[in-house]
């Protein structure tokens, strides 16, 4: 955390430079970057980030960055770009270059990769999640150059693969290469420029009910696995722990997928449900998260002894929590306040982001803050206000100069 002290001592001259950088943001340029990124699909699952990474590297190189591509074993590309002196302090801005699939183009009012601007909003897959925020970060860097500012420290961009599938082939690979070693981190997921300091994690649980097959005309001779699973699924929400995290709220559970039965005239002997249990910071023991579900199964067996349900943890993703009481936390708050006139609140992020790698694994002071609204992410007609994106670029310009100082 060498940089924390350095940034805390930012001079008046740096403050003037930060304001000059914000003023130098070019709205047309930010929009152009976003449209170029949206025009190169990077759907996950279903595609790779290669084409969008080429576009990003073209922009980064033109802006004077040193870039390299770090690939996962599956060859998924993440970009590591560096600007500035190479010295400390070092600040990293992370944004994922993959998107969820566009889905049925017919459910969009304009093409998901056309990047049309409708009523002041840029529409397209990734507009807010998060090619728009990436464009804001790139626009901030362009503005810093245009203002003639040389950064004192080092700004790194991690433009990563695979965040939409938990970052396994993206930020986690950068972590495994030892590349998460900066003094502070910003994850630019869409928070409407509020500052998220905590995020939930997930426990994905597979539940299987076993029954006994019988002729459909004689159900009393069988044990219906679908009915057993139904009794279980209907009560999942009742057994959640009564805990509430101040920023991300309560744990949730969602019965997400179901499969069972073999024919319309057979009593089903198997039913499987995929359960999405979102965990909050402090829930770090998988067995403790599963225990209420096991007790529920015991209760169901007590009520109906032929019930047989088994649960297994398929995947676990940690929640993450940090504090706003850091140099980067207060700097980001001041920079956003300077752009909007109001200090942004500290909030929680309901989804999972790559911030957990910086917070939990690398112990780097981190905030999640970016333009755009998470409620529009993953939807048809995903969009971001062009003004929001530009305000994000201006805030990032202030943050980058404010944290890193000038040479
Ligand atoms: Zn995202």
CSV table of C-alpha atoms and ligand atoms in Angstrom, one decimal:
chain,number,residue,atom,x,y,z
A,1,UNK,CA,0.0,0.0,0.0
A,2,UNK,CA,2.9,2.3,-0.7
A,3,UNK,CA,0.7,4.5,-2.9
A,4,UNK,CA,-1.9,5.2,-0.2
A,5,UNK,CA,0.4,7.8,1.4
A,6,UNK,CA,1.6,9.3,-1.8
A,7,UNK,CA,-1.9,9.9,-3.2
A,8,UNK,CA,-3.1,11.3,0.2
A,9,UNK,CA,-0.5,14.0,-0.3
A,10,UNK,CA,-1.8,15.1,-3.7
A,11,UNK,CA,-0.8,18.7,-4.3
A,12,UNK,CA,-2.9,21.7,-5.3
A,13,UNK,CA,-1.2,21.5,-8.7
A,14,UNK,CA,-2.4,17.9,-9.1
A,15,UNK,CA,-5.9,19.1,-8.2
A,16,UNK,CA,-5.7,21.7,-11.0
A,17,UNK,CA,-4.4,19.2,-13.4
A,18,UNK,CA,-7.2,16.7,-12.5
A,19,UNK,CA,-9.8,19.4,-13.3
A,20,UNK,CA,-8.0,20.2,-16.6
A,21,UNK,CA,-8.1,16.5,-17.5
A,22,UNK,CA,-11.8,16.3,-16.8
A,23,UNK,CA,-12.4,19.3,-19.0
A,24,UNK,CA,-10.5,17.8,-21.9
A,25,UNK,CA,-12.8,14.8,-22.2
A,26,UNK,CA,-14.3,14.7,-25.7
A,27,UNK,CA,-17.8,13.3,-25.7
A,28,UNK,CA,-17.7,12.3,-29.4
A,29,UNK,CA,-14.5,10.4,-28.7
A,30,UNK,CA,-16.0,8.5,-25.8
A,31,UNK,CA,-19.0,7.6,-27.9
A,32,UNK,CA,-16.8,6.5,-30.8
A,33,UNK,CA,-14.8,4.1,-28.5
A,34,UNK,CA,-18.0,2.6,-27.1
A,35,UNK,CA,-19.5,2.1,-30.5
A,36,UNK,CA,-16.4,0.4,-31.8
A,37,UNK,CA,-16.3,-2.0,-28.8
A,38,UNK,CA,-20.1,-2.8,-29.2
A,39,UNK,CA,-19.6,-3.5,-32.9
A,40,UNK,CA,-17.3,-6.4,-32.1
A,41,UNK,CA,-19.3,-9.0,-30.3
A,42,UNK,CA,-17.7,-10.9,-27.4
A,43,UNK,CA,-20.6,-13.0,-26.2
A,44,UNK,CA,-20.0,-15.3,-23.3
A,45,UNK,CA,-20.9,-18.0,-23.7
A,46,UNK,CA,-20.9,-18.4,-27.4
A,47,UNK,CA,-17.9,-16.4,-28.6
A,48,UNK,CA,-14.4,-15.1,-27.6
A,49,UNK,CA,-13.2,-11.7,-26.7
A,50,UNK,CA,-10.5,-11.7,-29.5
A,51,UNK,CA,-12.1,-9.3,-31.9
A,52,UNK,CA,-13.1,-6.8,-29.2
A,53,UNK,CA,-9.6,-7.1,-27.7
A,54,UNK,CA,-8.1,-6.1,-31.1
A,55,UNK,CA,-10.3,-3.0,-31.1
A,56,UNK,CA,-9.3,-2.1,-27.5
A,57,UNK,CA,-5.6,-2.7,-28.2
A,58,UNK,CA,-5.8,-0.4,-31.3
A,59,UNK,CA,-7.2,2.4,-29.1
A,60,UNK,CA,-4.8,1.7,-26.2
A,61,UNK,CA,-1.8,1.7,-28.6
A,62,UNK,CA,-2.8,5.0,-30.2
A,63,UNK,CA,-3.0,6.4,-26.7
A,64,UNK,CA,0.6,5.4,-26.0
A,65,UNK,CA,0.0,2.4,-23.8
A,66,UNK,CA,2.3,-0.6,-23.5
A,67,UNK,CA,0.0,-3.6,-23.9
A,68,UNK,CA,0.2,-7.3,-23.6
A,69,UNK,CA,-2.3,-10.1,-23.9
A,70,UNK,CA,-2.5,-12.7,-21.2
A,71,UNK,CA,-4.3,-15.8,-22.3
A,72,UNK,CA,-6.0,-18.5,-20.2
A,73,UNK,CA,-5.3,-22.1,-20.9
A,74,UNK,CA,-8.4,-22.0,-23.1
A,75,UNK,CA,-6.8,-19.1,-25.0
A,76,UNK,CA,-9.3,-16.5,-23.8
A,77,UNK,CA,-7.5,-13.1,-24.0
A,78,UNK,CA,-7.2,-10.4,-21.3
A,79,UNK,CA,-5.4,-7.1,-21.9
A,80,UNK,CA,-2.9,-5.6,-19.5
A,81,UNK,CA,-2.1,-2.0,-20.5
A,82,UNK,CA,0.2,0.4,-18.8
A,83,UNK,CA,0.5,4.2,-18.9
A,84,UNK,CA,2.8,6.5,-17.1
A,85,UNK,CA,6.2,6.3,-15.4
A,86,UNK,CA,6.2,2.7,-14.2
A,87,UNK,CA,6.8,4.0,-10.7
A,88,UNK,CA,4.5,3.9,-7.7
A,89,UNK,CA,1.8,4.7,-6.9
A,90,UNK,CA,0.1,2.2,-9.2
A,91,UNK,CA,-3.6,2.2,-9.9
A,92,UNK,CA,-5.5,-0.4,-11.8
A,93,UNK,CA,-8.8,0.0,-13.5
A,94,UNK,CA,-10.6,-3.3,-14.4
A,95,UNK,CA,-13.3,-3.8,-16.9
A,96,UNK,CA,-14.6,-6.9,-18.6
A,97,UNK,CA,-14.7,-7.1,-22.3
A,98,UNK,CA,-17.0,-10.1,-22.5
A,99,UNK,CA,-20.8,-9.6,-22.5
A,100,UNK,CA,-23.8,-11.9,-22.0
A,101,UNK,CA,-25.2,-13.1,-25.3
A,102,UNK,CA,-27.4,-10.7,-27.2
A,103,UNK,CA,-30.3,-13.2,-27.4
A,104,UNK,CA,-33.0,-12.9,-30.0
A,105,UNK,CA,-32.2,-9.9,-32.2
A,106,UNK,CA,-36.0,-9.5,-32.7
A,107,UNK,CA,-36.4,-8.5,-29.1
A,108,UNK,CA,-34.2,-5.5,-29.7
A,109,UNK,CA,-35.5,-2.2,-31.3
A,110,UNK,CA,-32.2,-1.7,-33.0
A,111,UNK,CA,-29.4,-4.2,-33.8
A,112,UNK,CA,-27.6,-5.3,-30.6
A,113,UNK,CA,-24.2,-4.6,-32.2
A,114,UNK,CA,-25.2,-1.4,-34.2
A,115,UNK,CA,-24.6,1.0,-31.3
A,116,UNK,CA,-27.4,3.3,-32.3
A,117,UNK,CA,-28.0,6.4,-30.2
A,118,UNK,CA,-31.7,6.7,-29.4
A,119,UNK,CA,-33.0,9.7,-27.3
A,120,UNK,CA,-29.5,10.3,-26.0
A,121,UNK,CA,-28.9,6.7,-25.0
A,122,UNK,CA,-26.4,4.4,-26.7
A,123,UNK,CA,-28.1,1.0,-27.3
A,124,UNK,CA,-26.3,-2.3,-27.7
A,125,UNK,CA,-25.1,-5.4,-26.0
A,126,UNK,CA,-22.5,-4.3,-23.5
A,127,UNK,CA,-23.6,-0.6,-23.6
A,128,UNK,CA,-23.6,-0.5,-19.8
A,129,UNK,CA,-22.1,-3.9,-18.9
A,130,UNK,CA,-19.5,-2.8,-19.7
A,131,UNK,CA,-18.2,-1.6,-22.9
A,132,UNK,CA,-19.6,1.9,-22.1
A,133,UNK,CA,-17.7,2.1,-18.9
A,134,UNK,CA,-14.5,0.8,-20.7
A,135,UNK,CA,-15.0,3.6,-23.2
A,136,UNK,CA,-15.3,6.1,-20.3
A,137,UNK,CA,-11.9,4.9,-18.9
A,138,UNK,CA,-10.3,5.1,-22.4
A,139,UNK,CA,-11.8,8.6,-22.9
A,140,UNK,CA,-10.3,9.7,-19.6
A,141,UNK,CA,-6.9,8.6,-20.7
A,142,UNK,CA,-7.2,10.3,-24.0
A,143,UNK,CA,-8.2,13.5,-22.1
A,144,UNK,CA,-5.2,13.3,-19.8
A,145,UNK,CA,-3.0,13.2,-22.9
A,146,UNK,CA,-4.9,16.0,-24.6
A,147,UNK,CA,-4.4,18.1,-21.5
A,148,UNK,CA,-0.7,17.6,-21.8
A,149,UNK,CA,-0.5,15.9,-18.4
A,150,UNK,CA,2.2,13.3,-17.7
A,151,UNK,CA,1.2,10.9,-14.9
A,152,UNK,CA,3.5,10.7,-11.9
A,153,UNK,CA,2.7,7.1,-11.1
A,154,UNK,CA,1.4,4.2,-13.2
A,155,UNK,CA,-2.1,3.6,-14.5
A,156,UNK,CA,-2.9,0.0,-15.5
A,157,UNK,CA,-5.9,-1.2,-17.3
A,158,UNK,CA,-7.1,-4.8,-17.0
A,159,UNK,CA,-9.6,-5.4,-19.8
A,160,UNK,CA,-10.5,-9.0,-19.0
A,161,UNK,CA,-12.2,-12.0,-20.5
A,162,UNK,CA,-14.9,-14.1,-19.0
A,163,UNK,CA,-16.3,-12.0,-16.1
A,164,UNK,CA,-19.8,-13.1,-17.0
A,165,UNK,CA,-18.7,-16.7,-16.2
A,166,UNK,CA,-17.1,-15.7,-12.8
A,167,UNK,CA,-13.8,-14.5,-14.3
A,168,UNK,CA,-12.3,-17.9,-14.3
A,169,UNK,CA,-10.6,-17.4,-17.7
A,170,UNK,CA,-10.0,-13.6,-17.1
A,171,UNK,CA,-9.1,-11.8,-13.9
A,172,UNK,CA,-8.4,-15.0,-12.1
A,173,UNK,CA,-5.7,-15.8,-14.7
A,174,UNK,CA,-4.2,-12.3,-14.1
A,175,UNK,CA,-4.2,-13.1,-10.4
A,176,UNK,CA,-2.5,-16.4,-11.0
A,177,UNK,CA,0.2,-14.6,-13.1
A,178,UNK,CA,0.9,-12.4,-10.1
A,179,UNK,CA,-0.4,-9.3,-11.9
A,180,UNK,CA,-2.7,-8.1,-9.1
A,181,UNK,CA,-0.2,-6.1,-7.1
A,182,UNK,CA,-1.2,-2.5,-7.4
A,183,UNK,CA,-1.7,0.1,-4.7
A,184,UNK,CA,-5.4,0.6,-5.4
A,185,UNK,CA,-8.1,-0.8,-7.8
A,186,UNK,CA,-11.3,0.4,-9.4
A,187,UNK,CA,-13.7,-2.0,-10.9
A,188,UNK,CA,-15.7,0.0,-13.4
A,189,UNK,CA,-19.0,-2.1,-13.3
A,190,UNK,CA,-22.1,0.1,-13.8
A,191,UNK,CA,-23.1,1.6,-10.4
A,192,UNK,CA,-24.6,4.8,-11.7
A,193,UNK,CA,-21.3,6.3,-10.3
A,194,UNK,CA,-22.2,5.4,-6.8
A,195,UNK,CA,-19.4,3.7,-4.9
A,196,UNK,CA,-20.0,0.0,-4.2
A,197,UNK,CA,-17.8,-1.4,-1.4
A,198,UNK,CA,-19.4,-4.9,-1.0
A,199,UNK,CA,-20.8,-7.5,-3.2
A,200,UNK,CA,-22.6,-10.8,-2.7
A,201,UNK,CA,-21.2,-14.1,-3.7
A,202,UNK,CA,-23.0,-17.3,-4.7
A,203,UNK,CA,-23.4,-20.9,-3.7
A,204,UNK,CA,-24.8,-23.0,-6.6
A,205,UNK,CA,-26.4,-26.1,-5.2
A,206,UNK,CA,-27.8,-29.1,-7.0
A,207,UNK,CA,-30.7,-30.9,-5.3
A,208,UNK,CA,-31.9,-34.3,-6.5
A,209,UNK,CA,-35.0,-36.0,-5.3
A,210,UNK,CA,-35.2,-39.7,-5.7
A,211,UNK,CA,-38.5,-41.6,-5.9
A,212,UNK,CA,-39.8,-44.9,-7.1
A,213,UNK,CA,-41.2,-45.4,-10.6
A,214,UNK,CA,-44.6,-46.9,-11.1
A,215,UNK,CA,-47.3,-47.1,-13.8
A,216,UNK,CA,-48.9,-43.7,-14.1
A,217,UNK,CA,-52.4,-45.3,-13.5
A,218,UNK,CA,-51.2,-46.6,-10.1
A,219,UNK,CA,-49.4,-43.7,-8.5
A,220,UNK,CA,-49.8,-45.1,-5.0
A,221,UNK,CA,-47.3,-47.9,-6.0
A,222,UNK,CA,-44.6,-45.3,-6.6
A,223,UNK,CA,-42.9,-42.4,-4.9
A,224,UNK,CA,-43.2,-39.2,-6.9
A,225,UNK,CA,-39.9,-37.4,-7.0
A,226,UNK,CA,-41.3,-34.3,-8.6
A,227,UNK,CA,-43.8,-33.8,-5.7
A,228,UNK,CA,-41.0,-34.4,-3.1
A,229,UNK,CA,-38.9,-31.8,-4.9
A,230,UNK,CA,-41.8,-29.4,-5.0
A,231,UNK,CA,-42.3,-29.6,-1.3
A,232,UNK,CA,-38.6,-28.8,-0.9
A,233,UNK,CA,-38.5,-26.0,-3.4
A,234,UNK,CA,-41.5,-24.2,-2.0
A,235,UNK,CA,-39.9,-23.9,1.4
A,236,UNK,CA,-36.3,-22.9,0.4
A,237,UNK,CA,-37.0,-19.3,1.1
A,238,UNK,CA,-38.3,-20.0,4.6
A,239,UNK,CA,-35.0,-21.4,5.8
A,240,UNK,CA,-32.7,-18.5,4.8
A,241,UNK,CA,-30.7,-17.1,7.8
A,242,UNK,CA,-32.1,-13.9,9.2
A,243,UNK,CA,-29.1,-11.8,8.5
A,244,UNK,CA,-28.9,-8.5,6.8
A,245,UNK,CA,-25.6,-6.9,5.5
A,246,UNK,CA,-25.7,-3.1,5.8
A,247,UNK,CA,-24.7,-2.7,2.1
A,248,UNK,CA,-25.9,-5.7,0.2
A,249,UNK,CA,-28.9,-6.7,2.3
A,250,UNK,CA,-30.1,-10.2,2.9
A,251,UNK,CA,-29.2,-13.5,1.4
A,252,UNK,CA,-31.5,-14.8,-1.3
A,253,UNK,CA,-32.4,-18.1,-2.9
A,254,UNK,CA,-33.7,-18.9,-6.4
A,255,UNK,CA,-34.8,-22.3,-7.7
A,256,UNK,CA,-33.4,-21.7,-11.1
A,257,UNK,CA,-33.8,-24.9,-13.2
A,258,UNK,CA,-35.8,-28.1,-12.9
A,259,UNK,CA,-35.8,-31.4,-14.7
A,260,UNK,CA,-37.6,-34.6,-13.9
A,261,UNK,CA,-39.8,-37.4,-15.1
A,262,UNK,CA,-39.4,-39.7,-18.1
A,263,UNK,CA,-42.9,-40.1,-19.6
A,264,UNK,CA,-46.4,-38.7,-19.1
A,265,UNK,CA,-47.6,-42.1,-17.9
A,266,UNK,CA,-44.8,-42.9,-15.4
A,267,UNK,CA,-44.4,-41.9,-11.8
A,268,UNK,CA,-41.2,-39.9,-11.8
A,269,UNK,CA,-38.3,-41.4,-9.9
A,270,UNK,CA,-36.0,-38.5,-10.2
A,271,UNK,CA,-36.2,-34.7,-10.1
A,272,UNK,CA,-33.3,-32.3,-10.1
A,273,UNK,CA,-33.3,-28.6,-9.3
A,274,UNK,CA,-30.4,-26.1,-9.6
A,275,UNK,CA,-30.5,-23.7,-6.7
A,276,UNK,CA,-28.8,-20.2,-6.8
A,277,UNK,CA,-28.2,-19.2,-3.2
A,278,UNK,CA,-26.6,-15.7,-3.0
A,279,UNK,CA,-24.4,-15.2,0.0
A,280,UNK,CA,-23.5,-12.0,1.8
A,281,UNK,CA,-20.1,-11.0,3.2
A,282,UNK,CA,-19.5,-13.0,6.4
A,283,UNK,CA,-21.0,-16.1,5.0
A,284,UNK,CA,-17.8,-17.9,4.2
A,285,UNK,CA,-18.5,-21.5,5.3
A,286,UNK,CA,-20.2,-23.6,2.6
A,287,UNK,CA,-21.4,-26.2,5.1
A,288,UNK,CA,-23.0,-23.5,7.2
A,289,UNK,CA,-24.8,-22.2,4.1
A,290,UNK,CA,-26.0,-25.7,3.2
A,291,UNK,CA,-27.0,-26.7,6.8
A,292,UNK,CA,-30.5,-25.0,6.7
A,293,UNK,CA,-31.3,-26.9,3.5
A,294,UNK,CA,-30.3,-30.2,5.1
A,295,UNK,CA,-32.4,-29.4,8.1
A,296,UNK,CA,-35.4,-28.7,5.8
A,297,UNK,CA,-34.8,-32.1,4.2
A,298,UNK,CA,-34.8,-33.7,7.6
A,299,UNK,CA,-38.2,-32.0,8.4
A,300,UNK,CA,-39.6,-33.2,5.1
A,301,UNK,CA,-38.5,-36.8,5.8
A,302,UNK,CA,-40.1,-36.5,9.3
A,303,UNK,CA,-43.4,-35.4,7.6
A,304,UNK,CA,-43.2,-38.0,4.9
A,305,UNK,CA,-40.7,-40.8,5.4
A,306,UNK,CA,-40.4,-41.9,1.8
A,307,UNK,CA,-38.8,-38.5,0.9
A,308,UNK,CA,-35.2,-38.8,-0.3
A,309,UNK,CA,-33.5,-35.6,-1.4
A,310,UNK,CA,-29.7,-35.1,-1.7
A,311,UNK,CA,-27.9,-31.8,-2.1
A,312,UNK,CA,-24.4,-31.1,-3.3
A,313,UNK,CA,-22.5,-27.8,-3.7
A,314,UNK,CA,-21.7,-27.4,-7.4
A,315,UNK,CA,-19.9,-24.1,-7.2
A,316,UNK,CA,-19.0,-21.5,-4.7
A,317,UNK,CA,-18.0,-17.8,-5.2
A,318,UNK,CA,-16.9,-15.8,-2.2
A,319,UNK,CA,-18.6,-12.5,-1.3
A,320,UNK,CA,-16.4,-9.5,-0.8
A,321,UNK,CA,-16.3,-6.5,1.4
A,322,UNK,CA,-14.0,-3.5,1.7
A,323,UNK,CA,-14.1,-0.1,3.3
A,324,UNK,CA,-14.5,3.4,1.9
A,325,UNK,CA,-12.0,4.6,4.4
A,326,UNK,CA,-9.0,4.5,2.1
A,327,UNK,CA,-7.2,7.0,-0.1
A,328,UNK,CA,-8.9,5.6,-3.2
A,329,UNK,CA,-12.3,5.6,-1.5
A,330,UNK,CA,-12.2,9.2,-0.6
A,331,UNK,CA,-10.5,10.3,-3.8
A,332,UNK,CA,-13.2,8.6,-5.9
A,333,UNK,CA,-15.9,10.1,-3.7
A,334,UNK,CA,-14.4,13.6,-4.2
A,335,UNK,CA,-13.9,13.2,-7.9
A,336,UNK,CA,-17.5,12.1,-8.5
A,337,UNK,CA,-18.8,14.9,-6.2
A,338,UNK,CA,-16.8,17.4,-8.3
A,339,UNK,CA,-18.6,16.2,-11.4
A,340,UNK,CA,-22.1,15.7,-10.1
A,341,UNK,CA,-22.2,18.2,-7.2
A,342,UNK,CA,-23.2,15.5,-4.7
A,343,UNK,CA,-20.9,13.1,-2.9
A,344,UNK,CA,-22.0,9.6,-4.0
A,345,UNK,CA,-23.2,7.2,-1.4
A,346,UNK,CA,-21.4,4.0,-0.4
A,347,UNK,CA,-23.6,1.1,-1.6
A,348,UNK,CA,-23.5,-2.6,-2.2
A,349,UNK,CA,-23.5,-4.5,-5.5
A,350,UNK,CA,-26.0,-7.2,-5.8
A,351,UNK,CA,-24.2,-9.2,-8.5
A,352,UNK,CA,-20.8,-10.8,-8.5
A,353,UNK,CA,-17.9,-8.9,-10.0
A,354,UNK,CA,-14.2,-9.4,-10.4
A,355,UNK,CA,-13.6,-7.0,-7.5
A,356,UNK,CA,-13.4,-10.0,-5.2
A,357,UNK,CA,-10.0,-11.0,-6.7
A,358,UNK,CA,-8.6,-7.6,-5.8
A,359,UNK,CA,-10.3,-7.4,-2.4
A,360,UNK,CA,-10.1,-11.0,-1.1
A,361,UNK,CA,-7.1,-12.4,-2.9
A,362,UNK,CA,-4.7,-9.5,-3.5
A,363,UNK,CA,-5.8,-7.3,-0.5
A,364,UNK,CA,-5.8,-4.2,-2.6
A,365,UNK,CA,-7.9,-1.2,-1.5
A,366,UNK,CA,-10.7,-1.3,-4.1
A,367,UNK,CA,-13.9,0.4,-5.1
A,368,UNK,CA,-16.6,-0.6,-7.7
A,369,UNK,CA,-17.7,2.6,-9.5
A,370,UNK,CA,-18.8,3.1,-13.1
A,371,UNK,CA,-21.4,4.8,-15.3
A,372,UNK,CA,-24.5,3.0,-16.3
A,373,UNK,CA,-27.2,1.2,-14.5
A,374,UNK,CA,-27.0,-2.5,-13.5
A,375,UNK,CA,-30.8,-2.8,-13.9
A,376,UNK,CA,-30.3,-2.5,-17.7
A,377,UNK,CA,-27.5,-5.0,-17.9
A,378,UNK,CA,-28.3,-8.4,-19.5
A,379,UNK,CA,-31.6,-7.0,-21.0
A,380,UNK,CA,-32.8,-6.6,-24.5
A,381,UNK,CA,-32.2,-2.9,-25.5
A,382,UNK,CA,-29.4,-2.6,-23.0
A,383,UNK,CA,-28.4,1.0,-23.0
A,384,UNK,CA,-26.4,3.8,-21.3
A,385,UNK,CA,-26.9,7.5,-21.3
A,386,UNK,CA,-24.3,9.2,-23.5
A,387,UNK,CA,-24.2,11.9,-20.8
A,388,UNK,CA,-23.6,9.3,-18.1
A,389,UNK,CA,-20.8,7.8,-20.0
A,390,UNK,CA,-19.1,11.2,-20.5
A,391,UNK,CA,-19.6,12.1,-16.9
A,392,UNK,CA,-17.9,8.8,-16.0
A,393,UNK,CA,-15.0,9.7,-18.3
A,394,UNK,CA,-14.6,13.1,-16.6
A,395,UNK,CA,-14.7,11.5,-13.1
A,396,UNK,CA,-12.2,8.9,-14.1
A,397,UNK,CA,-9.9,11.6,-15.5
A,398,UNK,CA,-10.0,13.3,-12.2
A,399,UNK,CA,-9.4,10.1,-10.3
A,400,UNK,CA,-6.5,8.9,-12.4
A,401,UNK,CA,-4.7,12.2,-12.2
A,402,UNK,CA,-5.6,12.7,-8.5
A,403,UNK,CA,-4.4,9.4,-7.4
A,404,UNK,CA,-1.3,9.1,-9.5
A,405,UNK,CA,-0.2,12.8,-9.4
A,406,UNK,CA,1.7,14.5,-12.2
A,407,UNK,CA,5.3,14.2,-13.2
B,1,LIG,ZN1,-20.5,-6.6,-15.7
